[in-house]
Amino acid sequence: MGYNAAMETKKIAVMQKLLKANDAVAAGIRGELKGKDIFFVNLMSSPGSGKTTLVEETVKKLGRKIKVIEGDIQTTLDAERLQKLGVQAYQINTGPFGGDCHLEASWIQAAISELGTDGMEYLFVENIGNLVCPAEFDVGAHLNVLLLSVTEGEDKPLKYPLAFQVSHLCLITKTDLLPLRNFSLPKLRANIKKVNPACAVVELSAHSGAGLESWIEILKNKPGLKKNKK
Amino acid sequence: MGYNAAMETKKIAVMQKLLKANDAVAAGIRGELKGKDIFFVNLMSSPGSGKTTLVEETVKKLGRKIKVIEGDIQTTLDAERLQKLGVQAYQINTGPFGGDCHLEASWIQAAISELGTDGMEYLFVENIGNLVCPAEFDVGAHLNVLLLSVTEGEDKPLKYPLAFQVSHLCLITKTDLLPLRNFSLPKLRANIKKVNPACAVVELSAHSGAGLESWIEILKNKPGLKKNKK
C-alpha cells in the first residue's frame, strides 16, 4: 500500500522491547500487591464511558481503603473529582511523554510509591480513555475491566478485539439510556463472547444505581487475587 | 519516574521521521484533490460518537457523489453499512500493521487510487475511533472534523487538546440525549474555545435530525477548499 515497511519494522522492534520490559515490571507489581492483599483493578474504556463516575460511586460504597491512579494526556480534573471524596488520588499526565495513549507499568510503580500502600485495600487505575493502546500494556492489575456504554454501539468488541480479549470483566454502562437507543444487549453480549468467551459481563448504570451491587460484590470477592493465589 | 528514557527517545525519533514523511504525502493529497474540486473531510472521534451514522445521513442528503474510506482496527462492518446505501466505500484495517490507532496519509493515497476520483465530489475518511493518535497524523483533508457526543462529558477538550486543536469544526452529537444528562453545552463550548478559539461548533442529532442542515450547509460551502484556493 505504498507504506514505508522498513520504518514500520523498526517501530515494531522498538515497541516489542518496550512491551517486554513493561511486562516484567507489571508482573512485579501484581506480585507485590498480592503479597499485601491489595486488589488492583485496571479500568479501560473509550473517553466518556463513565470510568470516573464509576470510581466515585465505588468509593461511596467501599470507602477510603481505595486509592486511585488517574491516567490522562492532560489535566488533573479526574484526580480532583476523587480527592473531593476524601480519596487519595494520583494523576499521571502522559502529555510530557509525547501524549502517550496508554499507561505503562513503570509509571504505575512510581505512582504506587507516591501513594504508599498503607491502609490501601484496593488500587484502581483509570487508564487513558482509548480502546486501542491501553490494552497493549499490562499494568500489573489483578482484574482488567473494560467499560462500554450503551451509546457506543454493539459492534465495538469486533472492532477493538484486543481490549476485550485482555479483560476479565466487561461493564456495560449507562443502561439508563437503553430505552432511547436501538441498542441490543443480546447482540453486544454475543459479540463479546465471540472475541472473549471467558469475559464476565455486568450491566449497570451509575446514574440510576442499577447493577452497582453486582459490581461491588465482584470487588469484595477479589476474583483475580484469589485465582492468582492458587 | 523509573521510565526508560533512552528507549523513549528512540521511539520519539522514529515517530518524528514517520510524521515528516506522512506530512509530505498529506500535502500532496490535499493539492491533488483541490485540483479536482473534491472536498476531503476527515472525521475523528472516540469510538461510538456517531461517525458512521453521520456519514449515512450525509449520504442520504448529498447522494452518491460521496466516496468513503473507513478506518478500523478490525472488521469491514462500517464499509458494509455504507455500501448498502449504494456508496463506494473502501475499508482500511490497521490490524495487520500492529493494530495502529490512526490512519496515515500513504494509506489514504492508496485507498483513493482504489476508489478512483471519477464522479467524486466529496471524500470522507472515517478515522480510527480514538481521541489521541489520529490527531497526530495529517491525512490530507481540507476539513478536519471532531465529533463529540453529549454522553462523553464537557471536559474532553481539556483532556485531549490536540484532537481539538487540529480540527476546523467540532460536531456535538447525540443532542437528543441532552435532557437525560447533566451535560452543559456552554461549558463544553467554553472548553473548546480554551484549546482552539478558531474551531467552529455545530450541535446536531443524527437520531432526531436536528442540526443536520447546518452540517450539510458547511459541506456545500466547502470552506477549507475555498480557503486553500486564495
Short mmCIF file of C-alpha atoms in Angstrom, two decimals:
data_model
loop_
_atom_site.label_atom_id
_atom_site.label_comp_id
_atom_site.label_asym_id
_atom_site.label_seq_id
_atom_site.Cartn_x
_atom_site.Cartn_y
_atom_site.Cartn_z
CA MET A 1 0.00 0.00 0.00
CA GLY A 2 2.95 2.36 -0.58
CA TYR A 3 3.73 2.09 3.12
CA ASN A 4 7.28 2.51 4.36
CA ALA A 5 7.82 -1.06 5.51
CA ALA A 6 11.38 -0.61 6.82
CA MET A 7 10.35 2.21 9.15
CA GLU A 8 7.34 0.22 10.30
CA THR A 9 9.56 -2.80 11.07
CA LYS A 10 11.86 -0.57 13.15
CA LYS A 11 8.88 0.88 15.01
CA ILE A 12 7.57 -2.60 15.79
CA ALA A 13 11.00 -3.75 17.04
CA VAL A 14 11.24 -0.80 19.44
CA MET A 15 7.67 -1.43 20.61
CA GLN A 16 8.40 -5.11 21.30
CA LYS A 17 11.37 -4.18 23.51
CA LEU A 18 9.21 -1.68 25.39
CA LEU A 19 6.44 -4.24 25.86
CA LYS A 20 8.82 -6.91 27.18
CA ALA A 21 10.32 -4.52 29.74
CA ASN A 22 6.81 -3.41 30.66
CA ASP A 23 5.56 -6.98 31.26
CA ALA A 24 8.36 -7.68 33.73
CA VAL A 25 7.53 -4.58 35.78
CA ALA A 26 3.80 -5.43 35.63
CA ALA A 27 4.41 -8.93 36.97
CA GLY A 28 6.41 -7.41 39.84
CA ILE A 29 3.57 -5.04 40.76
CA ARG A 30 0.99 -7.84 40.63
CA GLY A 31 3.07 -10.00 42.95
CA GLU A 32 3.90 -7.21 45.38
CA LEU A 33 0.29 -6.10 45.78
CA LYS A 34 -0.91 -9.70 46.10
CA GLY A 35 1.55 -10.15 48.96
CA LYS A 36 -0.09 -7.19 50.70
CA ASP A 37 -3.65 -8.36 49.92
CA ILE A 38 -4.27 -5.29 47.81
CA PHE A 39 -6.69 -5.88 44.93
CA PHE A 40 -5.63 -3.98 41.82
CA VAL A 41 -8.29 -3.08 39.23
CA ASN A 42 -7.44 -1.56 35.83
CA LEU A 43 -10.32 0.34 34.19
CA MET A 44 -10.18 0.77 30.43
CA SER A 45 -12.68 2.36 28.03
CA SER A 46 -13.33 4.99 25.38
CA PRO A 47 -13.35 8.59 26.59
CA GLY A 48 -16.58 9.35 28.40
CA SER A 49 -17.76 5.80 29.09
CA GLY A 50 -18.09 6.63 32.77
CA LYS A 51 -14.86 5.43 34.43
CA THR A 52 -14.51 8.33 36.90
CA THR A 53 -18.21 8.31 37.75
CA LEU A 54 -18.00 4.56 38.45
CA VAL A 55 -14.96 5.05 40.71
CA GLU A 56 -16.83 7.82 42.55
CA GLU A 57 -19.81 5.51 43.16
CA THR A 58 -17.48 2.68 44.17
CA VAL A 59 -15.68 4.90 46.68
CA LYS A 60 -19.05 5.85 48.19
CA LYS A 61 -19.77 2.14 48.76
CA LEU A 62 -16.32 0.79 49.69
CA GLY A 63 -14.85 3.83 51.44
CA ARG A 64 -11.38 5.28 51.67
CA LYS A 65 -9.49 1.98 51.59
CA ILE A 66 -9.43 2.66 47.83
CA LYS A 67 -6.55 4.58 46.27
CA VAL A 68 -6.73 5.73 42.68
CA ILE A 69 -4.23 6.39 39.92
CA GLU A 70 -5.68 8.59 37.19
CA GLY A 71 -4.25 8.50 33.69
CA ASP A 72 -4.85 11.36 31.30
CA ILE A 73 -2.98 13.05 28.49
CA GLN A 74 -3.63 16.40 30.12
CA THR A 75 -5.35 17.91 33.19
CA THR A 76 -5.79 16.77 36.78
CA LEU A 77 -9.60 17.05 36.61
CA ASP A 78 -10.30 13.40 37.43
CA ALA A 79 -7.91 13.22 40.39
CA GLU A 80 -9.54 16.38 41.75
CA ARG A 81 -13.02 14.81 41.43
CA LEU A 82 -11.86 11.88 43.57
CA GLN A 83 -9.90 13.93 46.09
CA LYS A 84 -13.18 15.74 46.80
CA LEU A 85 -14.46 12.41 48.15
CA GLY A 86 -11.51 12.21 50.54
CA VAL A 87 -9.74 9.55 48.49
CA GLN A 88 -6.02 9.57 47.79
CA ALA A 89 -5.67 10.02 44.05
CA TYR A 90 -2.51 10.39 41.97
CA GLN A 91 -2.67 11.85 38.49
CA ILE A 92 -0.35 10.70 35.72
CA ASN A 93 -0.28 13.03 32.72
CA THR A 94 1.25 11.46 29.63
CA GLY A 95 1.44 14.81 27.82
CA PRO A 96 5.16 15.24 28.63
CA PHE A 97 5.85 11.77 27.16
CA GLY A 98 4.57 12.70 23.72
CA GLY A 99 0.89 12.45 24.63
CA ASP A 100 1.05 8.68 25.07
CA CYS A 101 -2.31 6.96 24.72
CA HIS A 102 -1.64 4.30 27.36
CA LEU A 103 -0.14 3.84 30.83
CA GLU A 104 2.98 1.76 31.40
CA ALA A 105 3.75 -0.44 34.37
CA SER A 106 6.79 1.59 35.44
CA TRP A 107 4.65 4.71 35.73
CA ILE A 108 2.17 2.78 37.88
CA GLN A 109 5.04 1.54 40.04
CA ALA A 110 6.23 5.12 40.59
CA ALA A 111 2.67 6.26 41.37
CA ILE A 112 2.23 3.46 43.93
CA SER A 113 5.43 4.63 45.67
CA GLU A 114 3.98 8.13 45.84
CA LEU A 115 0.61 6.94 47.17
CA GLY A 116 2.06 4.42 49.63
CA THR A 117 0.37 1.08 50.30
CA ASP A 118 -0.51 1.76 53.97
CA GLY A 119 -4.26 1.48 54.58
CA MET A 120 -4.85 0.50 50.95
CA GLU A 121 -7.09 -2.47 50.22
CA TYR A 122 -7.97 -1.58 46.63
CA LEU A 123 -5.96 0.13 43.93
CA PHE A 124 -7.86 1.49 40.94
CA VAL A 125 -6.14 2.64 37.79
CA GLU A 126 -8.24 4.70 35.45
CA ASN A 127 -6.39 4.18 32.19
CA ILE A 128 -6.24 6.68 29.31
CA GLY A 129 -9.61 6.89 27.54
CA ASN A 130 -8.94 4.77 24.49
CA LEU A 131 -9.97 1.32 23.25
CA VAL A 132 -6.68 0.60 21.48
CA CYS A 133 -3.36 1.35 23.19
CA PRO A 134 -4.10 0.64 26.89
CA ALA A 135 -4.88 -2.98 26.00
CA GLU A 136 -1.31 -3.47 24.77
CA PHE A 137 0.34 -2.61 28.09
CA ASP A 138 -0.09 -4.83 31.14
CA VAL A 139 -0.16 -2.50 34.16
CA GLY A 140 0.01 -5.33 36.71
CA ALA A 141 -3.68 -5.44 37.66
CA HIS A 142 -5.46 -8.48 39.09
CA LEU A 143 -8.62 -7.54 37.25
CA ASN A 144 -8.76 -5.84 33.87
CA VAL A 145 -12.15 -4.19 33.41
CA LEU A 146 -13.49 -2.82 30.16
CA LEU A 147 -16.33 -0.30 30.27
CA LEU A 148 -18.57 0.14 27.26
CA SER A 149 -21.54 2.49 27.35
CA VAL A 150 -24.76 1.61 25.54
CA THR A 151 -24.43 4.70 23.35
CA GLU A 152 -21.24 3.31 21.77
CA GLY A 153 -22.82 0.51 19.72
CA GLU A 154 -22.83 -3.29 19.81
CA ASP A 155 -20.07 -3.66 17.21
CA LYS A 156 -17.20 -2.48 19.42
CA PRO A 157 -15.94 -5.92 20.59
CA LEU A 158 -15.46 -6.91 16.93
CA LYS A 159 -13.74 -3.63 16.09
CA TYR A 160 -11.48 -3.46 19.14
CA PRO A 161 -11.00 -7.15 19.99
CA LEU A 162 -7.72 -6.82 21.93
CA ALA A 163 -9.26 -4.57 24.60
CA PHE A 164 -11.95 -7.20 25.18
CA GLN A 165 -9.50 -10.11 24.99
CA VAL A 166 -7.26 -8.80 27.78
CA SER A 167 -10.25 -8.02 30.02
CA HIS A 168 -11.65 -10.29 32.72
CA LEU A 169 -14.83 -8.29 33.09
CA CYS A 170 -16.86 -6.09 30.77
CA LEU A 171 -19.14 -3.48 32.34
CA ILE A 172 -21.94 -2.29 30.10
CA THR A 173 -22.54 1.23 31.39
CA LYS A 174 -25.26 3.91 31.08
CA THR A 175 -28.01 1.30 30.81
CA ASP A 176 -30.50 4.02 31.84
CA LEU A 177 -30.13 5.34 28.25
CA LEU A 178 -31.19 2.00 26.72
CA PRO A 179 -34.83 2.99 26.08
CA LEU A 180 -33.60 5.84 23.85
CA ARG A 181 -31.31 3.87 21.59
CA ASN A 182 -31.60 0.99 19.16
CA PHE A 183 -29.09 -0.90 21.23
CA SER A 184 -29.30 -4.68 21.54
CA LEU A 185 -27.81 -6.08 24.73
CA PRO A 186 -28.02 -9.70 23.45
CA LYS A 187 -26.13 -8.64 20.30
CA LEU A 188 -23.41 -6.95 22.37
CA ARG A 189 -23.12 -9.97 24.66
CA ALA A 190 -22.83 -12.27 21.63
CA ASN A 191 -20.07 -10.05 20.16
CA ILE A 192 -18.15 -10.06 23.46
CA LYS A 193 -18.46 -13.86 23.57
CA LYS A 194 -17.09 -14.11 20.03
CA VAL A 195 -13.83 -12.36 20.92
CA ASN A 196 -13.51 -13.46 24.56
CA PRO A 197 -15.80 -16.27 25.77
CA ALA A 198 -14.26 -16.09 29.26
CA CYS A 199 -15.13 -12.43 29.83
CA ALA A 200 -17.73 -11.85 32.54
CA VAL A 201 -20.38 -9.23 31.73
CA VAL A 202 -22.25 -6.92 34.11
CA GLU A 203 -24.81 -4.30 33.09
CA LEU A 204 -25.02 -1.17 35.20
CA SER A 205 -25.93 2.48 35.40
CA ALA A 206 -24.03 4.71 37.82
CA HIS A 207 -26.78 7.25 37.06
CA SER A 208 -29.70 5.13 38.28
CA GLY A 209 -27.69 2.81 40.52
CA ALA A 210 -28.95 -0.33 38.74
CA GLY A 211 -26.41 -3.14 38.70
CA LEU A 212 -23.95 -1.45 41.05
CA GLU A 213 -24.39 -4.17 43.72
CA SER A 214 -23.13 -6.84 41.31
CA TRP A 215 -20.03 -4.75 40.64
CA ILE A 216 -19.37 -4.17 44.36
CA GLU A 217 -19.89 -7.89 45.00
CA ILE A 218 -17.22 -8.76 42.45
CA LEU A 219 -14.81 -6.30 44.08
CA LYS A 220 -15.47 -7.80 47.51
CA ASN A 221 -14.70 -11.28 46.14
CA LYS A 222 -11.38 -10.07 44.64
CA PRO A 223 -11.55 -12.80 41.96
CA GLY A 224 -8.22 -12.20 40.24
CA LEU A 225 -6.39 -12.08 43.55
CA LYS A 226 -7.82 -15.35 44.80
CA LYS A 227 -7.23 -17.04 41.46
CA ASN A 228 -3.60 -15.93 41.48
CA LYS A 229 -3.14 -17.42 44.94
CA LYS A 230 -3.86 -20.97 43.74
CA MET B 1 9.58 8.05 37.22
CA GLY B 2 11.77 5.00 36.57
CA TYR B 3 10.99 5.35 32.90
CA ASN B 4 13.39 4.07 30.25
CA ALA B 5 14.38 7.43 28.78
CA ALA B 6 16.76 6.11 26.14
CA MET B 7 14.13 3.83 24.64
CA GLU B 8 11.58 6.62 24.73
CA THR B 9 13.97 8.97 22.93
CA LYS B 10 14.48 6.36 20.24
CA LYS B 11 10.73 5.86 19.89
CA ILE B 12 10.19 9.61 19.53
CA ALA B 13 12.94 9.90 16.88
CA VAL B 14 11.34 7.13 14.79
CA MET B 15 7.93 8.75 15.20
CA GLN B 16 9.24 12.14 14.04
CA LYS B 17 10.61 10.60 10.84
CA LEU B 18 7.29 8.87 10.22
CA LEU B 19 5.35 12.10 10.81
CA LYS B 20 7.55 14.12 8.46
CA ALA B 21 7.13 11.58 5.65
CA ASN B 22 3.41 11.49 6.39
CA ASP B 23 3.01 15.28 6.16
CA ALA B 24 4.56 15.37 2.69
CA VAL B 25 2.15 12.73 1.38
CA ALA B 26 -0.78 14.51 3.06
CA ALA B 27 0.08 17.81 1.37
CA GLY B 28 0.19 16.01 -1.97
CA ILE B 29 -3.28 14.51 -1.46
CA ARG B 30 -4.72 17.87 -0.39
CA GLY B 31 -3.34 19.55 -3.52
CA GLU B 32 -4.38 16.80 -5.90
CA LEU B 33 -7.98 16.70 -4.66
CA LYS B 34 -8.21 20.50 -4.63
CA GLY B 35 -7.19 20.46 -8.30
CA LYS B 36 -10.11 18.13 -8.99
CA ASP B 37 -12.56 20.16 -6.84
CA ILE B 38 -13.02 17.24 -4.49
CA PHE B 39 -13.72 18.28 -0.90
CA PHE B 40 -11.98 15.96 1.58
CA VAL B 41 -13.41 15.66 5.10
CA ASN B 42 -11.62 13.76 7.89
CA LEU B 43 -13.91 12.60 10.71
CA MET B 44 -12.30 11.93 14.08
CA SER B 45 -13.86 10.92 17.40
CA SER B 46 -13.99 8.40 20.22
CA PRO B 47 -15.48 5.01 19.37
CA GLY B 48 -19.24 5.24 19.16
CA SER B 49 -19.63 9.00 18.81
CA GLY B 50 -21.71 8.52 15.68
CA LYS B 51 -19.31 8.91 12.75
CA THR B 52 -20.80 6.18 10.56
CA THR B 53 -24.36 7.23 11.35
CA LEU B 54 -23.49 10.81 10.40
CA VAL B 55 -21.95 9.66 7.11
CA GLU B 56 -25.09 7.61 6.41
CA GLU B 57 -27.31 10.66 6.98
CA THR B 58 -24.97 12.83 4.89
CA VAL B 59 -25.08 10.36 2.01
CA LYS B 60 -28.87 10.45 2.13
CA LYS B 61 -28.76 14.23 1.70
CA LEU B 62 -25.82 14.67 -0.68
CA GLY B 63 -26.11 11.47 -2.70
CA ARG B 64 -23.60 9.19 -4.32
CA LYS B 65 -21.05 11.84 -5.23
CA ILE B 66 -19.57 10.96 -1.83
CA LYS B 67 -16.94 8.26 -1.52
CA VAL B 68 -15.86 6.97 1.86
CA ILE B 69 -12.69 5.50 3.34
CA GLU B 70 -13.36 3.62 6.55
CA GLY B 71 -10.60 3.13 9.10
CA ASP B 72 -10.87 0.39 11.68
CA ILE B 73 -8.51 -1.90 13.53
CA GLN B 74 -10.66 -4.86 12.56
CA THR B 75 -13.85 -5.68 10.61
CA THR B 76 -15.46 -4.25 7.48
CA LEU B 77 -18.74 -3.53 9.26
CA ASP B 78 -18.73 0.23 8.59
CA ALA B 79 -17.88 -0.05 4.89
CA GLU B 80 -20.71 -2.59 4.55
CA ARG B 81 -23.16 -0.18 6.22
CA LEU B 82 -22.29 2.46 3.62
CA GLN B 83 -22.21 0.12 0.64
CA LYS B 84 -25.82 -0.72 1.48
CA LEU B 85 -26.64 2.90 0.60
CA GLY B 86 -25.05 2.46 -2.81
CA VAL B 87 -21.94 4.43 -1.88
CA GLN B 88 -18.42 3.40 -2.83
CA ALA B 89 -16.65 2.64 0.44
CA TYR B 90 -13.13 1.34 0.98
CA GLN B 91 -12.17 -0.25 4.29
CA ILE B 92 -8.67 0.09 5.74
CA ASN B 93 -7.96 -2.36 8.55
CA THR B 94 -4.90 -1.42 10.59
CA GLY B 95 -4.85 -4.80 12.36
CA PRO B 96 -2.08 -6.16 10.09
CA PHE B 97 0.07 -3.08 10.91
CA GLY B 98 0.19 -3.84 14.63
CA GLY B 99 -3.34 -2.57 15.34
CA ASP B 100 -2.39 1.04 14.62
CA CYS B 101 -4.70 3.56 16.25
CA HIS B 102 -4.54 6.09 13.43
CA LEU B 103 -4.60 6.33 9.63
CA GLU B 104 -1.59 7.56 7.66
CA ALA B 105 -1.61 9.66 4.51
CA SER B 106 0.04 6.96 2.39
CA TRP B 107 -2.77 4.52 3.23
CA ILE B 108 -5.32 7.17 2.22
CA GLN B 109 -3.44 7.73 -1.03
CA ALA B 110 -3.58 4.02 -1.81
CA ALA B 111 -7.30 3.90 -0.94
CA ILE B 112 -8.03 6.86 -3.23
CA SER B 113 -6.30 5.01 -6.08
CA GLU B 114 -8.56 2.01 -5.41
CA LEU B 115 -11.72 4.13 -5.27
CA GLY B 116 -10.85 6.34 -8.25
CA THR B 117 -11.74 10.04 -8.34
CA ASP B 118 -14.23 9.84 -11.23
CA GLY B 119 -17.66 11.15 -10.19
CA MET B 120 -16.37 12.01 -6.72
CA GLU B 121 -17.23 15.39 -5.28
CA TYR B 122 -16.68 14.57 -1.62
CA LEU B 123 -14.25 12.24 0.07
CA PHE B 124 -14.97 11.25 3.65
CA VAL B 125 -12.44 9.49 5.83
CA GLU B 126 -13.79 7.92 8.96
CA ASN B 127 -10.67 7.75 11.08
CA ILE B 128 -9.97 5.12 13.77
CA GLY B 129 -12.21 5.70 16.81
CA ASN B 130 -9.74 7.37 19.15
CA LEU B 131 -9.20 10.90 20.51
CA VAL B 132 -5.42 10.62 20.66
CA CYS B 133 -3.48 9.13 17.74
CA PRO B 134 -5.50 10.22 14.66
CA ALA B 135 -4.83 13.87 15.59
CA GLU B 136 -1.09 13.31 15.16
CA PHE B 137 -1.32 12.25 11.52
CA ASP B 138 -2.40 14.68 8.81
CA VAL B 139 -4.35 12.64 6.23
CA GLY B 140 -4.55 15.48 3.70
CA ALA B 141 -8.12 16.62 4.40
CA HIS B 142 -9.47 20.10 3.68
CA LEU B 143 -11.67 19.92 6.75
CA ASN B 144 -10.80 18.10 9.97
CA VAL B 145 -13.96 17.39 11.93
CA LEU B 146 -14.10 16.23 15.51
CA LEU B 147 -17.28 14.55 16.77
CA LEU B 148 -18.05 14.54 20.48
CA SER B 149 -21.28 13.08 21.80
CA VAL B 150 -23.06 14.67 24.74
CA THR B 151 -22.66 11.48 26.77
CA GLU B 152 -18.86 11.88 26.76
CA GLY B 153 -18.60 14.85 29.13
CA GLU B 154 -17.65 18.54 28.81
CA ASP B 155 -14.06 18.00 29.96
CA LYS B 156 -12.83 16.23 26.81
CA PRO B 157 -11.33 19.28 25.01
CA LEU B 158 -9.10 19.89 28.04
CA LYS B 159 -8.12 16.23 28.28
CA TYR B 160 -7.49 15.65 24.58
CA PRO B 161 -6.46 19.12 23.37
CA LEU B 162 -4.54 18.05 20.26
CA ALA B 163 -7.61 16.47 18.63
CA PHE B 164 -9.49 19.74 19.08
CA GLN B 165 -6.52 21.88 18.03
CA VAL B 166 -6.11 20.19 14.65
CA SER B 167 -9.87 20.37 13.94
CA HIS B 168 -11.63 23.10 11.97
CA LEU B 169 -15.06 22.03 13.11
CA CYS B 170 -16.42 20.31 16.19
CA LEU B 171 -19.74 18.49 15.91
CA ILE B 172 -21.53 17.96 19.21
CA THR B 173 -23.53 14.82 18.50
CA LYS B 174 -26.45 12.92 20.10
CA THR B 175 -28.03 16.16 21.36
CA ASP B 176 -31.34 14.27 21.64
CA LEU B 177 -29.84 12.69 24.80
CA LEU B 178 -29.23 16.07 26.45
CA PRO B 179 -32.37 16.06 28.62
CA LEU B 180 -31.13 12.86 30.29
CA ARG B 181 -27.65 14.00 31.24
CA ASN B 182 -26.09 16.72 33.38
CA PHE B 183 -24.30 17.99 30.34
CA SER B 184 -23.62 21.69 29.92
CA LEU B 185 -23.31 22.83 26.31
CA PRO B 186 -21.98 26.30 27.34
CA LYS B 187 -19.29 24.58 29.44
CA LEU B 188 -18.27 22.37 26.52
CA ARG B 189 -18.21 25.33 24.14
CA ALA B 190 -16.04 27.28 26.62
CA ASN B 191 -13.63 24.34 26.90
CA ILE B 192 -13.36 24.03 23.11
CA LYS B 193 -12.67 27.78 22.90
CA LYS B 194 -9.91 27.44 25.52
CA VAL B 195 -7.93 24.94 23.43
CA ASN B 196 -8.91 26.15 19.94
CA PRO B 197 -10.67 29.53 19.66
CA ALA B 198 -10.86 29.16 15.85
CA CYS B 199 -12.84 25.89 15.94
CA ALA B 200 -16.40 26.19 14.63
CA VAL B 201 -19.03 24.32 16.64
CA VAL B 202 -22.27 22.74 15.44
CA GLU B 203 -24.73 20.82 17.61
CA LEU B 204 -26.66 18.00 15.97
CA SER B 205 -28.50 14.73 16.39
CA ALA B 206 -28.48 12.25 13.55
CA HIS B 207 -31.20 10.47 15.54
CA SER B 208 -33.70 13.37 15.56
CA GLY B 209 -32.29 15.19 12.53
CA ALA B 210 -31.78 18.44 14.50
CA GLY B 211 -28.83 20.49 13.28
CA LEU B 212 -28.15 18.33 10.22
CA GLU B 213 -28.95 21.21 7.82
CA SER B 214 -26.12 23.31 9.31
CA TRP B 215 -23.72 20.44 8.71
CA ILE B 216 -24.88 19.95 5.11
CA GLU B 217 -24.64 23.71 4.52
CA ILE B 218 -21.00 23.67 5.64
CA LEU B 219 -20.26 20.76 3.29
CA LYS B 220 -21.90 22.59 0.39
CA ASN B 221 -19.73 25.65 1.10
CA LYS B 222 -16.55 23.52 1.11
CA PRO B 223 -14.83 26.02 3.43
CA GLY B 224 -11.35 24.51 3.60
CA LEU B 225 -11.21 24.08 -0.17
CA LYS B 226 -12.16 27.68 -0.89
CA LYS B 227 -9.77 28.96 1.76
CA ASN B 228 -6.92 26.95 0.24
CA LYS B 229 -7.66 28.46 -3.16
CA LYS B 230 -6.86 32.02 -2.07
#
